[in-house]
GROMACS .gro file of C-alpha atoms in nm:
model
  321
    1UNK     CA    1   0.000   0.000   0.000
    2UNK     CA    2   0.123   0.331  -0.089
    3UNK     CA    3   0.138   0.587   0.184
    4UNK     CA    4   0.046   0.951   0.139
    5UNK     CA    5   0.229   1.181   0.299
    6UNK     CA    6  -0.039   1.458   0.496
    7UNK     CA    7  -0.015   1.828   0.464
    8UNK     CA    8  -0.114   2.076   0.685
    9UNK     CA    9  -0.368   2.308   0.535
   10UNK     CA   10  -0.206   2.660   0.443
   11UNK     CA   11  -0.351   2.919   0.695
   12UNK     CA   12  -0.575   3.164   0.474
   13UNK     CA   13  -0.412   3.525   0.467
   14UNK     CA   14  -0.551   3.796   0.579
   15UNK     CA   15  -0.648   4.077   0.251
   16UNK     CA   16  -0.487   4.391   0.325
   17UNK     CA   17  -0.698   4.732   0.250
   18UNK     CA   18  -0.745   5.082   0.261
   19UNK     CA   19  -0.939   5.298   0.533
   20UNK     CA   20  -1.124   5.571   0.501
   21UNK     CA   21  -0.922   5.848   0.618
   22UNK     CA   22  -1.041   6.024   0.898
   23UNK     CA   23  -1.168   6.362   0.952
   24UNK     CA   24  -0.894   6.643   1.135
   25UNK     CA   25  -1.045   7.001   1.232
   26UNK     CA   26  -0.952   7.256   1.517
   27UNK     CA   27  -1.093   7.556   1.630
   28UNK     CA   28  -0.934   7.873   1.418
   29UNK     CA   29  -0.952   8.078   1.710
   30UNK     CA   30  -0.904   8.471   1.619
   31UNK     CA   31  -1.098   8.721   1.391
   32UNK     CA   32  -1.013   8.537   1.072
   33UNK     CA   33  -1.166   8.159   1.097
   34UNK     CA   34  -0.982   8.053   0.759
   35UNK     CA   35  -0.549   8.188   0.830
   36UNK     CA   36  -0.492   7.906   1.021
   37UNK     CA   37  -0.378   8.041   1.332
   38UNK     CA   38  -0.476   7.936   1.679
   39UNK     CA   39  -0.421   8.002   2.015
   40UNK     CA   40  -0.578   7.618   2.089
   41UNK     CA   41  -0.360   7.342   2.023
   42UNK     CA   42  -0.644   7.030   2.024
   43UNK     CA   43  -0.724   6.861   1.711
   44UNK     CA   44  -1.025   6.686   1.661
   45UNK     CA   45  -1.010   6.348   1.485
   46UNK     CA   46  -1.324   6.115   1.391
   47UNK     CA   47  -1.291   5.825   1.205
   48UNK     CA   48  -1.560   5.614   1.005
   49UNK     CA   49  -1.693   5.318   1.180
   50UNK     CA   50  -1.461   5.332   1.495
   51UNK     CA   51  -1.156   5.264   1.342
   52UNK     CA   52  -0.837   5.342   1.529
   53UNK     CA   53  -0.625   5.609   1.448
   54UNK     CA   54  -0.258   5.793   1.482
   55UNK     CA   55  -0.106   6.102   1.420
   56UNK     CA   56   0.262   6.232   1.325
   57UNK     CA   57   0.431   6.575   1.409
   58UNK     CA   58   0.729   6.483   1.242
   59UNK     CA   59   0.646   6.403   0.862
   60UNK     CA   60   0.566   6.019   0.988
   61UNK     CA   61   0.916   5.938   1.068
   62UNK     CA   62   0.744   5.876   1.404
   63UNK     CA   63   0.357   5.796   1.486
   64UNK     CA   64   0.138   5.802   1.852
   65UNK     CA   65  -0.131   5.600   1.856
   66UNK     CA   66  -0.446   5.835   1.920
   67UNK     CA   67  -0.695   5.786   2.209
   68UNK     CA   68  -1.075   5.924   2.256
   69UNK     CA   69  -1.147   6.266   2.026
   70UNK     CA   70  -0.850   6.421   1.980
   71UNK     CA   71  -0.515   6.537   2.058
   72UNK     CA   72  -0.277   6.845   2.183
   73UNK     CA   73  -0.040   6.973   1.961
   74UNK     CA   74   0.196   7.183   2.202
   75UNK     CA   75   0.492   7.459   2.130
   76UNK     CA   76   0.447   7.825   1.956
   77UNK     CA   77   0.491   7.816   1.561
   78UNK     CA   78   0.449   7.652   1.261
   79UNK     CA   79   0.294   7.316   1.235
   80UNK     CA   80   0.252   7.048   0.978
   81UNK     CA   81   0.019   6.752   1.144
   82UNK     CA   82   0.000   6.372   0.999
   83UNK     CA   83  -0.284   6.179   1.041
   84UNK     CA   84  -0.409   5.832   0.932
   85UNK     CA   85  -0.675   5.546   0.990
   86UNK     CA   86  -0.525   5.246   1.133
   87UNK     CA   87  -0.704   4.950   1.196
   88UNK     CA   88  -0.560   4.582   1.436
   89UNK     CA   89  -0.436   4.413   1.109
   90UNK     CA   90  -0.219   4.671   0.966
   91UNK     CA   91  -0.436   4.853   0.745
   92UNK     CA   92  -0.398   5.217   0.732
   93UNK     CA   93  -0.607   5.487   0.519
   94UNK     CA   94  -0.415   5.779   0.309
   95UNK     CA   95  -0.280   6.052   0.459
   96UNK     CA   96  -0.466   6.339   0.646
   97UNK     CA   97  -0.219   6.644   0.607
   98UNK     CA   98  -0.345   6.990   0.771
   99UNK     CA   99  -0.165   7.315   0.863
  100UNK     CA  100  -0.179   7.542   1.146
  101UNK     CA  101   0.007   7.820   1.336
  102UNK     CA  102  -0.030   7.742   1.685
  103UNK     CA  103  -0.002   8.122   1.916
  104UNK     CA  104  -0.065   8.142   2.290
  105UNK     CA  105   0.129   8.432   2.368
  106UNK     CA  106  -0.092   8.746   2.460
  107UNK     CA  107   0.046   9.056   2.267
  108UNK     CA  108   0.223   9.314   2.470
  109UNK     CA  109  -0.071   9.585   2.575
  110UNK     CA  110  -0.106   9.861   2.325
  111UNK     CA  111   0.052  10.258   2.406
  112UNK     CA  112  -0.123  10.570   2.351
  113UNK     CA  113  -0.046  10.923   2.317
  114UNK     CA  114  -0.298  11.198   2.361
  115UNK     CA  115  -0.252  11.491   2.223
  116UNK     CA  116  -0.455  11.843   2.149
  117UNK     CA  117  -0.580  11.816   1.732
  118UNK     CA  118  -0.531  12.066   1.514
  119UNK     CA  119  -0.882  12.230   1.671
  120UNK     CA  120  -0.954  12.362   2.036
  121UNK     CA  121  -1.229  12.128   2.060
  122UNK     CA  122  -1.091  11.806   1.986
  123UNK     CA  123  -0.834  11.513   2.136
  124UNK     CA  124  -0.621  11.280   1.947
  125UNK     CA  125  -0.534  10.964   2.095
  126UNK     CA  126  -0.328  10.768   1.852
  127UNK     CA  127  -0.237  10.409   1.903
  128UNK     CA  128   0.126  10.217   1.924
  129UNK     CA  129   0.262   9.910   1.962
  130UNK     CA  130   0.015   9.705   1.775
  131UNK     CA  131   0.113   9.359   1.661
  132UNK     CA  132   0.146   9.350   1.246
  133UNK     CA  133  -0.285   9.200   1.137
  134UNK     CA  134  -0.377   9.270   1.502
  135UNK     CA  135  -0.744   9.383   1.632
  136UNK     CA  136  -0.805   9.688   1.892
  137UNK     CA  137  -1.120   9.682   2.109
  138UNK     CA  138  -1.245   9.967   2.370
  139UNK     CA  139  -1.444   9.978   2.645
  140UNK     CA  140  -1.610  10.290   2.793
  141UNK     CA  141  -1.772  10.096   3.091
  142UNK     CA  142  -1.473  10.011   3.290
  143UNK     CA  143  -1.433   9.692   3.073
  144UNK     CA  144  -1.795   9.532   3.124
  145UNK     CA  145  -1.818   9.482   2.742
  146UNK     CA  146  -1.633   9.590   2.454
  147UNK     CA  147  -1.618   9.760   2.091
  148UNK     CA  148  -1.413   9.722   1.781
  149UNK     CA  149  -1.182   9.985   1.706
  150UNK     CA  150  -1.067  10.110   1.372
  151UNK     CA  151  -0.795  10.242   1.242
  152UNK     CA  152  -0.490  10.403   1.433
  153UNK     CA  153  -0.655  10.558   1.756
  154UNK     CA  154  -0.943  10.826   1.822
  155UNK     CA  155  -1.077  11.164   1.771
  156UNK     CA  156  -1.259  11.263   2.107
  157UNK     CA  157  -1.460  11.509   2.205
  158UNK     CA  158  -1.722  11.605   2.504
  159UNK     CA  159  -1.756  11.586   2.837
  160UNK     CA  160  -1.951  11.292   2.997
  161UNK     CA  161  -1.716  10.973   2.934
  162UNK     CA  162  -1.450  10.960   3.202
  163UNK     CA  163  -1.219  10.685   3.054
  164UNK     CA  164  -1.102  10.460   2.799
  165UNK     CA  165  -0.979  10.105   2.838
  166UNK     CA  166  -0.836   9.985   2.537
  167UNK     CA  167  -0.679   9.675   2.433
  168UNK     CA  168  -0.543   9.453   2.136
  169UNK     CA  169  -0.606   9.106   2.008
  170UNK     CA  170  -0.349   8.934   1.775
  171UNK     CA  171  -0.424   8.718   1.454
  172UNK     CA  172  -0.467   8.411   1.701
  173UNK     CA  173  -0.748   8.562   1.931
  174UNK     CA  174  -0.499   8.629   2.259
  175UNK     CA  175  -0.602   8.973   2.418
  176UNK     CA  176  -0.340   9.162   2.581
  177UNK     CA  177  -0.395   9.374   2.908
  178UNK     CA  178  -0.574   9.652   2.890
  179UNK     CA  179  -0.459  10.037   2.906
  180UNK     CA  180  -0.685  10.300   3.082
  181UNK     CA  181  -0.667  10.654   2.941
  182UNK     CA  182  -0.804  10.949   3.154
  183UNK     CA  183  -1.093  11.145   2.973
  184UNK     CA  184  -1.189  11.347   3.298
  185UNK     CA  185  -1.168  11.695   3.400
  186UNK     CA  186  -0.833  11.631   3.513
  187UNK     CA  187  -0.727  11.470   3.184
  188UNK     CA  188  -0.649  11.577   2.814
  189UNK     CA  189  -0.996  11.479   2.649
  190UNK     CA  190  -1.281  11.700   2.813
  191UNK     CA  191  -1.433  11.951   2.630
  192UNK     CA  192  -1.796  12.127   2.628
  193UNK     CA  193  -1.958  12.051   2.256
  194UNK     CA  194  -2.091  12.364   2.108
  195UNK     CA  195  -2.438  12.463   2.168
  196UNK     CA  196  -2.493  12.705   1.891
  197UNK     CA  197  -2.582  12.541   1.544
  198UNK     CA  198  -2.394  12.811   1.319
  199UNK     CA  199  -2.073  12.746   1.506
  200UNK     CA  200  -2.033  12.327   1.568
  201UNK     CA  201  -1.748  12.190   1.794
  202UNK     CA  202  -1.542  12.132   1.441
  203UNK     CA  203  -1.381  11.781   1.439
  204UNK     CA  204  -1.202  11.866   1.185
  205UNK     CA  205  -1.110  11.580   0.881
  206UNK     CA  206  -1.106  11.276   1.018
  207UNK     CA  207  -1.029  10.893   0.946
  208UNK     CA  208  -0.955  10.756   1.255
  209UNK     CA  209  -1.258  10.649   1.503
  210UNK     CA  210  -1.446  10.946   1.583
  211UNK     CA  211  -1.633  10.938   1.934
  212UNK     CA  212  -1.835  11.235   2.039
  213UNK     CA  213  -1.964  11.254   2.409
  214UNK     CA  214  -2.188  11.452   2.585
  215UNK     CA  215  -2.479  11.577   2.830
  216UNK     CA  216  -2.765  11.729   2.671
  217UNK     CA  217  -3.075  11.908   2.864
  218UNK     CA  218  -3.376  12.135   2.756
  219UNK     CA  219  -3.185  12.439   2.589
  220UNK     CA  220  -2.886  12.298   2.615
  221UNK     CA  221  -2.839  12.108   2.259
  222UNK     CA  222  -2.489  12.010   2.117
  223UNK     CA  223  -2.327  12.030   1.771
  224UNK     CA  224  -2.067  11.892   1.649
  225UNK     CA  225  -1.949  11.885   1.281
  226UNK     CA  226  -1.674  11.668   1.062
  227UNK     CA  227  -1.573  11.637   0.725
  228UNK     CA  228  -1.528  11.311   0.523
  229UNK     CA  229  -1.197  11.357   0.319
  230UNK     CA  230  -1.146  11.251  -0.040
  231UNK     CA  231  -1.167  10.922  -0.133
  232UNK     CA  232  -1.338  10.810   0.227
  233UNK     CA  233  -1.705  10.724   0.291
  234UNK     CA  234  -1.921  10.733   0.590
  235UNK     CA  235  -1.939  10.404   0.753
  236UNK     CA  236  -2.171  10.410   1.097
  237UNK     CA  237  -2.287  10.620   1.322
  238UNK     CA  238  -2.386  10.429   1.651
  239UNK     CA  239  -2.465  10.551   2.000
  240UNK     CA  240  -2.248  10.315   2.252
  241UNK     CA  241  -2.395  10.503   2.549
  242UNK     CA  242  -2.707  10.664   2.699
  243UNK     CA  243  -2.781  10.755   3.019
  244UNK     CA  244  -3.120  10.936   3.179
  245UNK     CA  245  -3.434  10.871   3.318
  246UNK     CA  246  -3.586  11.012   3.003
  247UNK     CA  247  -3.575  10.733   2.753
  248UNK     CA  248  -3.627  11.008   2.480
  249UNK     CA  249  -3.373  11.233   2.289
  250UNK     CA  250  -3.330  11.318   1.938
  251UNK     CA  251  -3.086  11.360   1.681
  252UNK     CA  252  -3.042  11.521   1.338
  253UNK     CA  253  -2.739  11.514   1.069
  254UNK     CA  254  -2.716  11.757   0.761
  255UNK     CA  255  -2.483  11.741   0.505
  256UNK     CA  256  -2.356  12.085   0.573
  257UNK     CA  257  -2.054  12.246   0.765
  258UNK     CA  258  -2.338  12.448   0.965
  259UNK     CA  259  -2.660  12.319   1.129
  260UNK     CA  260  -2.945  12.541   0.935
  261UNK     CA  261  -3.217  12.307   0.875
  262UNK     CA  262  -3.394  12.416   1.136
  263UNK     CA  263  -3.670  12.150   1.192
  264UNK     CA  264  -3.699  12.060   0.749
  265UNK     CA  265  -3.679  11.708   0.818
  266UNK     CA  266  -3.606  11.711   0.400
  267UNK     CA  267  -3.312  11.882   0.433
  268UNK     CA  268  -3.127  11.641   0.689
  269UNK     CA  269  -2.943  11.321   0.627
  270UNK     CA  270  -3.067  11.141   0.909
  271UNK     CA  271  -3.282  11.211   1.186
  272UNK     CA  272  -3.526  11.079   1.518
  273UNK     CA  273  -3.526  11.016   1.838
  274UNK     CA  274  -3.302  10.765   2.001
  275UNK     CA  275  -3.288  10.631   2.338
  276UNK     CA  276  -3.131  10.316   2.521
  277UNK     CA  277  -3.258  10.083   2.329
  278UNK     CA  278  -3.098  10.235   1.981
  279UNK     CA  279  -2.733  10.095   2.125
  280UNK     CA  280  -2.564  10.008   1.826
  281UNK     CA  281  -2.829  10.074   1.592
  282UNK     CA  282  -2.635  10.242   1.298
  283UNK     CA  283  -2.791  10.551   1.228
  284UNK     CA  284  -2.655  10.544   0.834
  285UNK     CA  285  -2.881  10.207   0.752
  286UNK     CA  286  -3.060  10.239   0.441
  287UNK     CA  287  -2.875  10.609   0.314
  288UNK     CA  288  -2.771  10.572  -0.069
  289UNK     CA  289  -2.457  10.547  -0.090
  290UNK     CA  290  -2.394  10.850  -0.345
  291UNK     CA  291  -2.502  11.051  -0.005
  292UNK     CA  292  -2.236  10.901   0.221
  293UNK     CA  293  -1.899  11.073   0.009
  294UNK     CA  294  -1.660  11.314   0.100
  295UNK     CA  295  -1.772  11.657   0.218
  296UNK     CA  296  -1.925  11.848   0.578
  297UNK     CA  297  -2.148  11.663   0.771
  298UNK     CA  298  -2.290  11.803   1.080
  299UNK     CA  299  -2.494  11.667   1.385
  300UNK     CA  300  -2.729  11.792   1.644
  301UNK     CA  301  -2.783  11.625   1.969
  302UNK     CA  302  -3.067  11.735   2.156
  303UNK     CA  303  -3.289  11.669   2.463
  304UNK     CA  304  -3.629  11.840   2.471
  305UNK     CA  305  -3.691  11.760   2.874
  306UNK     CA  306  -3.613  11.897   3.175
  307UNK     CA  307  -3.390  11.562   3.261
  308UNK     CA  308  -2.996  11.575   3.189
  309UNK     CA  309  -2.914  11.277   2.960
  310UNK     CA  310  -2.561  11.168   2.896
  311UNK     CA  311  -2.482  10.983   2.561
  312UNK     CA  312  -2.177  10.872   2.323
  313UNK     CA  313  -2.192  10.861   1.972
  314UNK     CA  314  -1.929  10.670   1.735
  315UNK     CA  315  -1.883  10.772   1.373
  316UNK     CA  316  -1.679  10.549   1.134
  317UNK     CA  317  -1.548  10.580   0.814
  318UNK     CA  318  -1.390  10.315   0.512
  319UNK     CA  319  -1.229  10.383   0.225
  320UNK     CA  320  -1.421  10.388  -0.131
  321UNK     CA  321  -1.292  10.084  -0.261
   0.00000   0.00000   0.00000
């Protein structure tokens, strides 16, 4: 009888494929949610059907397995991040590469510099030490909330706001410490707005943030007037405070170096009353723009009560583009 020699079956192998890759995202922290920088350094990774994952800092010359959502990328600067599905058999998915700047310094707090403008009636504060693509905010509440700047500081005039707190915020989103500036009495930015309507408080030509501040009763009205330079627009007008037990005031703006419109509601730009509740309510919605352009503008401020009422007013300009 012949014999036959018995082999052992050969052990099936096991197919080797490709993952889906997983998904990478982290939190663009800052003003601009598409430059990539960050002042947090966790990544969030998800991955289709549970399957395991790992990440590389180092162009995969060396991966770390990842655990639960996510990971920290830590260090200041430029980073290039690696990661990949990876499944108990070997199988991994293509690449994930993403970008980032990772920032968690806070920017040094900006300087100021007041200074008397070119008119009696008016303070320039102009801004220093600002980061290259940084942000500055203000507060005129002792820092309870806070405003967007714009441009290189602030023309100021009035006599009801007692400070300034400003601050900066870099491309990342980290605020630096705020700076108070003294608008009192006793400081370099308080002034008495005009009260007659052929002779404004004159602002002068302006391109910086302009913030006019004041305390208006019954006969006591103010008027303050600005021009819009060449190649400039008129942005906003906003009030950012009021203050009275009468909820009621009104406002007018003319087109005009002079206030003479008397009460021709056809000859003003913009006009109504105003009270609390118009915070941030820009006062320029739904002018054409042909009517915004260079040239005077002037603005009365005036309270027809018996009750003193303290407001601020910011006016903002942009280029023509």
């Amino acid at each position: 009888m012949e014999s036959t020699d018995l082999q052992s079956p050969t052990p099936p192998s096991v197919a080797l494929k490709v993952l889906d890759p997983p998904q990478l995202s982290f939190n663009d922290t800052g003003f601009s949610i598409t430059d990539g920088i960050t002042k947090t350094g966790f990544w969030t990774v998800s991955s289709a059907n549970d399957i395991g994952w790992e990440f590389s800092l180092d162009l995969g010359v060396t991966w770390t397995r990842g655990e639960g959502a996510g990971f920290d990328v830590l260090g200041d600067g430029s980073k290039t991040i690696w990661v990949r599905a990876r499944d108990d058999f070997g199988n991994t998915s293509e690449i994930v590469v993403a970008h980032c700047t990772l920032d968690t310094m806070a920017p040094a707090a900006p300087s100021a510099t007041l200074r008397s403008g070119d008119q009696a009636e008016i303070t320039r504060l102009s801004l220093g030490s600002l980061e290259p693509g940084s942000l500055w905010d203000y507060s005129i509440d002792q820092g309870q909330t806070w405003r967007p700047g714009d441009g290189q500081g602030f023309i100021l005039s009035g006599n009801t706001l007692l400070s300034l707190k400003i601050r900066q915020q870099d491309q990342a989103g980290n605020v630096s410490m705020p700076i108070s500036i003294d608008l009192s009495a006793s400081g370099a930015g308080w002034r008495e707005l005009s009260g007659d309507p052929m002779l404004p408080t004159q602002l002068g030509t302006i391109e910086s943030t302009i913030l006019v501040h004041g305390e208006i009763v019954k006969g006591d009205a103010d008027y303050a007037a600005l021009d819009v330079p060449e190649g400039f627009k008129l942005k906003s007008a906003k009030w950012v405070f009021y203050e009275s037990k009468d909820r009621i005031s009104f406002y007018a703006m003319q087109r005009k170096a002079l206030f003479d419109a008397g009460t021709d509601v056809r000859r003003m730009l913009s006009f109504g009353h105003f009270g609390p509740e118009d915070l941030g309510r820009n006062l320029l919605d739904g002018i054409p723009a042909d009517q915004l352009g260079a040239g005077p503008l002037v603005i009365w401020i005036n309270q027809t009560g018996s009750v003193p009422t303290r407001y601020a007013l910011e006016v903002l300009m942009e280029p023509i583009r």
